[in-house]
Amino acid sequence: MKIIDAQVHIWSQTVIPPGGGHRQVPSLSAEELLAEMAEAGVDAGLIHPPASWDPTSNALAIEAAKKYPDRFAIMGQFPPENPDNVRLIPGWRRQPGMMGLRWALLYGEQPRMIVDGRLDWIWPAAEREGVPVSLQAGVFLKKFRWIAERHPALTLIIDHCGLKVLTKDADALEHLDELLALARLPNVAVKATGAPAYSTQPYPYRNLHEPLHRIYDAFGPDRFFWGTDITRMPCTWRQCITFFTEELPWLAGHPRELEKVMGRGLAKWIGWDYAF
């Protein structure tokens, strides 16, 4: 079974220290990440450029995808605050390795801009050009529903299980029912990335088994994608894998569904022509 991590980062500089609990290192190269992937048994990774601390990370990701086209693809970004950047969306996917767009929208004015509509120029342009968009929507689920309903041909992904960012245990599940209701929209999928960071319990994070099961049951194996955000995980990359492949009784032992969750479903959703 091929394994694709739905969210990894590389960076070459740190204008500010990496946030969100990420490794406090000045750089992390594609080669360093590949070495860790080899040790863990990860075949490929979907790079999310961390522009909040490295403004050059989008170009760095493109260079990595050009150098290692069978190992990396990208959910890239540009500054969403500037409506003039709408000109970048046509042809966006013609860049090496570029699959779509991704923003966390956690910084500066961004949380207010997404809610009050100042970023609404992005969604019709991405829909028109067939560019998938991934968002850390757990902090603005009502607005995310508005986007998904008004742009039904826009391929959308909710990051980090759709749970409440930077919280743990029961606090992280505060909006779970609202997330599950989004499964009725066929253009919405969920990346089950960063799951271990939502628990204060040790591996295998038993308090997350039932909520992850509910998300999986709602969205199904074609719209539920494993991944890590490995540079801020409290466990090893290998444990992030076995958490899904061995510890979740409703998924382990179901090879076809597991293959979709661990990479095939993601590749199909974003149009990544990956050789399985």
Coordinates of C-alpha atoms in Angstrom, one line a residue:
M1 CA 0.0 0.0 0.0
K2 CA 1.3 3.4 -1.0
I3 CA 1.2 6.1 1.7
I4 CA 0.8 9.8 1.0
D5 CA 1.0 12.3 3.8
A6 CA -1.7 14.9 3.1
Q7 CA 0.2 17.7 4.9
V8 CA 4.0 18.4 5.2
H9 CA 6.1 21.5 5.4
I10 CA 9.5 22.5 4.2
W11 CA 11.2 25.9 4.7
S12 CA 14.5 27.6 4.1
Q13 CA 14.3 30.6 6.4
T14 CA 12.4 31.9 9.3
V15 CA 11.3 35.5 9.2
I16 CA 9.5 34.8 12.5
P17 CA 9.8 31.5 14.5
P18 CA 7.6 28.7 13.3
G19 CA 4.2 28.9 15.0
G20 CA 1.5 26.5 16.0
G21 CA 3.9 24.2 17.9
H22 CA 6.1 23.4 14.9
R23 CA 9.8 22.5 15.3
Q24 CA 11.8 25.6 16.2
V25 CA 14.5 25.1 13.6
P26 CA 15.7 27.7 11.0
S27 CA 15.1 25.4 8.0
L28 CA 13.9 22.0 7.0
S29 CA 14.9 20.9 3.5
A30 CA 13.2 18.5 1.1
E31 CA 16.1 16.1 1.5
E32 CA 15.8 16.1 5.3
L33 CA 12.1 15.5 5.0
L34 CA 12.7 12.7 2.5
A35 CA 15.1 11.0 4.9
E36 CA 12.4 11.0 7.6
M37 CA 9.8 9.8 5.1
A38 CA 12.1 6.8 4.2
E39 CA 12.5 5.9 7.8
A40 CA 8.8 6.0 8.5
G41 CA 7.6 4.3 5.3
V42 CA 5.9 7.4 3.7
D43 CA 6.0 7.3 -0.1
A44 CA 5.0 10.9 -0.9
G45 CA 3.9 14.1 0.7
L46 CA 1.7 17.0 -0.1
I47 CA 3.6 20.2 0.7
H48 CA 1.8 23.1 2.3
P49 CA 4.2 26.1 2.1
P50 CA 4.4 27.8 5.5
A51 CA 4.3 31.4 4.3
S52 CA 3.6 32.8 7.7
W53 CA 7.2 32.2 8.7
D54 CA 8.9 31.7 5.3
P55 CA 7.6 34.0 2.6
T56 CA 9.8 32.2 0.0
S57 CA 8.3 28.7 0.9
N58 CA 6.0 28.6 -2.1
A59 CA 8.9 28.8 -4.5
L60 CA 10.9 26.3 -2.4
A61 CA 8.0 23.8 -2.7
I62 CA 8.0 24.2 -6.5
E63 CA 11.7 23.5 -6.6
A64 CA 11.2 20.4 -4.4
A65 CA 8.4 19.1 -6.7
K66 CA 10.5 19.7 -9.8
K67 CA 13.5 17.8 -8.3
Y68 CA 11.4 15.0 -6.8
P69 CA 8.2 14.8 -8.9
D70 CA 7.3 11.3 -7.7
R71 CA 7.6 12.3 -4.1
F72 CA 6.0 15.7 -3.7
A73 CA 3.0 17.7 -4.8
I74 CA 1.9 21.1 -3.5
M75 CA -1.1 23.0 -2.1
G76 CA 0.4 26.4 -2.6
Q77 CA -0.6 29.9 -1.7
F78 CA -0.2 33.6 -2.5
P79 CA -1.1 36.5 -0.2
P80 CA -4.9 36.3 0.0
E81 CA -5.2 39.9 1.3
N82 CA -4.5 41.3 -2.2
P83 CA -7.4 40.9 -4.7
D84 CA -5.0 41.6 -7.6
N85 CA -3.7 38.1 -7.0
V86 CA -6.8 36.8 -8.7
R87 CA -4.7 37.0 -11.9
L88 CA -2.5 34.1 -10.5
I89 CA -5.4 31.6 -10.4
P90 CA -5.7 30.9 -14.1
G91 CA -2.8 28.6 -14.9
W92 CA -2.1 28.0 -11.2
R93 CA -2.0 24.2 -11.7
R94 CA 0.4 24.4 -14.6
Q95 CA 3.2 25.1 -12.1
P96 CA 5.4 22.1 -11.3
G97 CA 3.7 19.9 -8.7
M98 CA 0.9 22.4 -8.0
M99 CA -2.4 20.8 -7.2
G100 CA -4.3 23.7 -5.5
L101 CA -4.4 26.4 -3.0
R102 CA -4.3 26.3 0.8
W103 CA -4.5 28.9 3.6
A104 CA -4.8 28.5 7.3
L105 CA -6.2 32.1 7.6
L106 CA -5.1 32.4 11.2
Y107 CA -2.8 35.5 11.0
G108 CA -3.2 39.2 11.2
E109 CA -6.4 40.4 9.6
Q110 CA -7.1 37.1 7.9
P111 CA -9.6 35.7 10.4
R112 CA -11.8 38.8 10.0
M113 CA -11.3 38.9 6.3
I114 CA -12.6 35.4 5.7
V115 CA -15.7 35.9 7.8
D116 CA -16.6 39.4 6.5
G117 CA -16.3 38.5 2.9
R118 CA -13.2 40.3 1.9
L119 CA -11.7 37.1 0.5
D120 CA -14.8 36.1 -1.5
W121 CA -13.1 37.0 -4.8
I122 CA -11.0 33.8 -4.4
W123 CA -13.8 31.1 -4.5
P124 CA -15.5 31.8 -7.9
A125 CA -12.1 32.2 -9.6
A126 CA -10.8 28.9 -8.1
E127 CA -14.1 27.2 -9.0
R128 CA -14.0 28.5 -12.6
E129 CA -10.4 27.3 -13.1
G130 CA -10.8 23.9 -11.3
V131 CA -8.3 24.7 -8.6
P132 CA -9.0 22.7 -5.3
V133 CA -8.9 24.8 -2.1
S134 CA -7.9 23.6 1.4
L135 CA -8.7 25.7 4.4
Q136 CA -8.3 25.4 8.2
A137 CA -12.1 25.7 8.4
G138 CA -12.5 24.4 11.9
V139 CA -12.4 28.1 13.1
F140 CA -15.0 29.3 10.6
L141 CA -17.3 26.5 9.8
K142 CA -20.3 28.6 9.1
K143 CA -18.4 30.7 6.5
F144 CA -17.0 27.5 5.0
R145 CA -20.5 26.1 4.6
W146 CA -21.5 29.4 2.8
I147 CA -18.5 29.0 0.4
A148 CA -19.3 25.3 -0.3
E149 CA -23.0 25.9 -0.9
R150 CA -22.5 28.9 -3.2
H151 CA -19.7 27.2 -5.2
P152 CA -20.8 23.6 -5.7
A153 CA -18.2 23.0 -8.4
L154 CA -15.4 24.1 -6.2
T155 CA -13.4 21.2 -4.8
L156 CA -12.8 21.9 -1.1
I157 CA -10.9 20.3 1.8
I158 CA -11.1 21.0 5.5
D159 CA -7.8 20.8 7.3
H160 CA -6.9 19.2 10.6
C161 CA -10.0 17.0 11.0
G162 CA -12.1 20.2 11.1
L163 CA -11.6 20.3 14.9
K164 CA -11.0 23.4 17.0
V165 CA -7.5 24.5 16.3
L166 CA -4.9 24.5 19.1
T167 CA -7.2 22.8 21.6
K168 CA -7.3 19.3 23.0
D169 CA -9.6 16.5 24.2
A170 CA -13.2 17.6 24.6
D171 CA -12.5 21.2 23.8
A172 CA -11.3 20.2 20.3
L173 CA -14.7 18.6 19.7
E174 CA -16.8 21.6 20.4
H175 CA -18.0 22.0 16.8
L176 CA -18.0 18.3 15.8
D177 CA -21.7 18.1 14.9
E178 CA -21.4 21.2 12.8
L179 CA -18.5 19.6 10.9
L180 CA -20.4 16.3 10.4
A181 CA -23.3 18.2 8.8
L182 CA -20.9 19.4 6.1
A183 CA -20.6 15.8 4.8
R184 CA -23.9 16.3 3.0
L185 CA -22.1 18.7 0.6
P186 CA -20.5 16.5 -2.1
N187 CA -17.7 19.0 -2.8
V188 CA -16.3 18.9 0.7
A189 CA -13.6 16.5 2.0
V190 CA -11.7 16.3 5.3
K191 CA -8.0 15.9 5.9
A192 CA -7.5 13.9 9.1
T193 CA -4.2 15.7 9.6
G194 CA -2.6 16.5 13.0
A195 CA -5.0 14.2 14.9
P196 CA -2.5 13.2 17.7
A197 CA -2.0 16.9 18.6
Y198 CA -5.7 17.1 19.7
S199 CA -5.2 14.6 22.6
T200 CA -3.4 14.8 25.9
Q201 CA -3.5 11.1 26.2
P202 CA -0.5 8.9 25.1
Y203 CA -0.4 6.8 21.9
P204 CA -2.8 5.4 20.6
Y205 CA -4.9 8.4 21.7
R206 CA -8.0 6.4 22.5
N207 CA -10.1 9.4 23.2
L208 CA -9.9 10.3 19.5
H209 CA -11.0 6.9 18.2
E210 CA -14.8 7.6 18.5
P211 CA -14.8 11.2 17.0
L212 CA -12.5 10.1 14.1
H213 CA -14.9 7.2 13.5
R214 CA -17.8 9.7 13.4
I215 CA -16.0 11.9 10.9
Y216 CA -15.1 8.8 8.8
D217 CA -18.6 7.5 8.8
A218 CA -20.0 10.9 7.7
F219 CA -17.6 11.5 4.9
G220 CA -16.6 8.0 3.9
P221 CA -13.2 6.7 2.7
D222 CA -13.2 8.7 -0.5
R223 CA -13.4 12.0 1.4
F224 CA -11.3 11.3 4.5
F225 CA -7.5 11.7 4.1
W226 CA -4.7 10.7 6.5
G227 CA -1.8 13.0 7.1
T228 CA 0.3 14.4 9.8
D229 CA 1.7 18.0 9.8
I230 CA 4.6 16.0 11.1
T231 CA 6.7 19.0 12.2
R232 CA 4.4 19.6 15.1
M233 CA 3.3 16.1 16.1
P234 CA 3.8 14.7 19.6
C235 CA 4.8 11.3 18.3
T236 CA 6.8 9.7 15.6
W237 CA 5.8 9.6 11.9
R238 CA 5.6 5.8 12.2
Q239 CA 3.2 6.1 15.1
C240 CA 1.1 8.6 13.1
I241 CA 0.8 5.8 10.4
T242 CA 0.1 2.9 12.8
F243 CA -2.5 5.0 14.6
F244 CA -4.6 4.7 11.5
T245 CA -3.5 1.4 10.0
E246 CA -3.4 -0.7 13.3
E247 CA -5.2 1.1 16.2
L248 CA -8.5 2.1 14.7
P249 CA -10.7 -1.0 14.7
W250 CA -13.2 0.4 12.3
L251 CA -10.5 1.0 9.7
A252 CA -7.7 -1.6 10.3
G253 CA -8.6 -4.8 8.5
H254 CA -10.4 -3.1 5.7
P255 CA -7.7 -2.9 3.0
R256 CA -9.6 -1.2 0.2
E257 CA -10.9 1.6 2.5
L258 CA -7.5 1.9 4.2
E259 CA -5.8 2.4 0.9
K260 CA -8.1 5.3 0.0
V261 CA -7.6 6.9 3.4
M262 CA -3.8 6.6 3.3
G263 CA -3.4 8.2 0.0
R264 CA -5.4 7.1 -3.0
G265 CA -8.5 9.1 -2.0
L266 CA -6.5 12.3 -1.6
A267 CA -4.7 11.9 -5.0
K268 CA -8.1 11.4 -6.7
W269 CA -9.7 14.4 -4.9
I270 CA -7.1 16.9 -5.9
G271 CA -6.2 15.4 -9.3
W272 CA -2.7 14.2 -8.5
D273 CA -1.8 11.7 -11.1
Y274 CA 0.2 9.6 -8.7
A275 CA 1.5 6.1 -9.7
F276 CA -0.1 3.7 -7.2

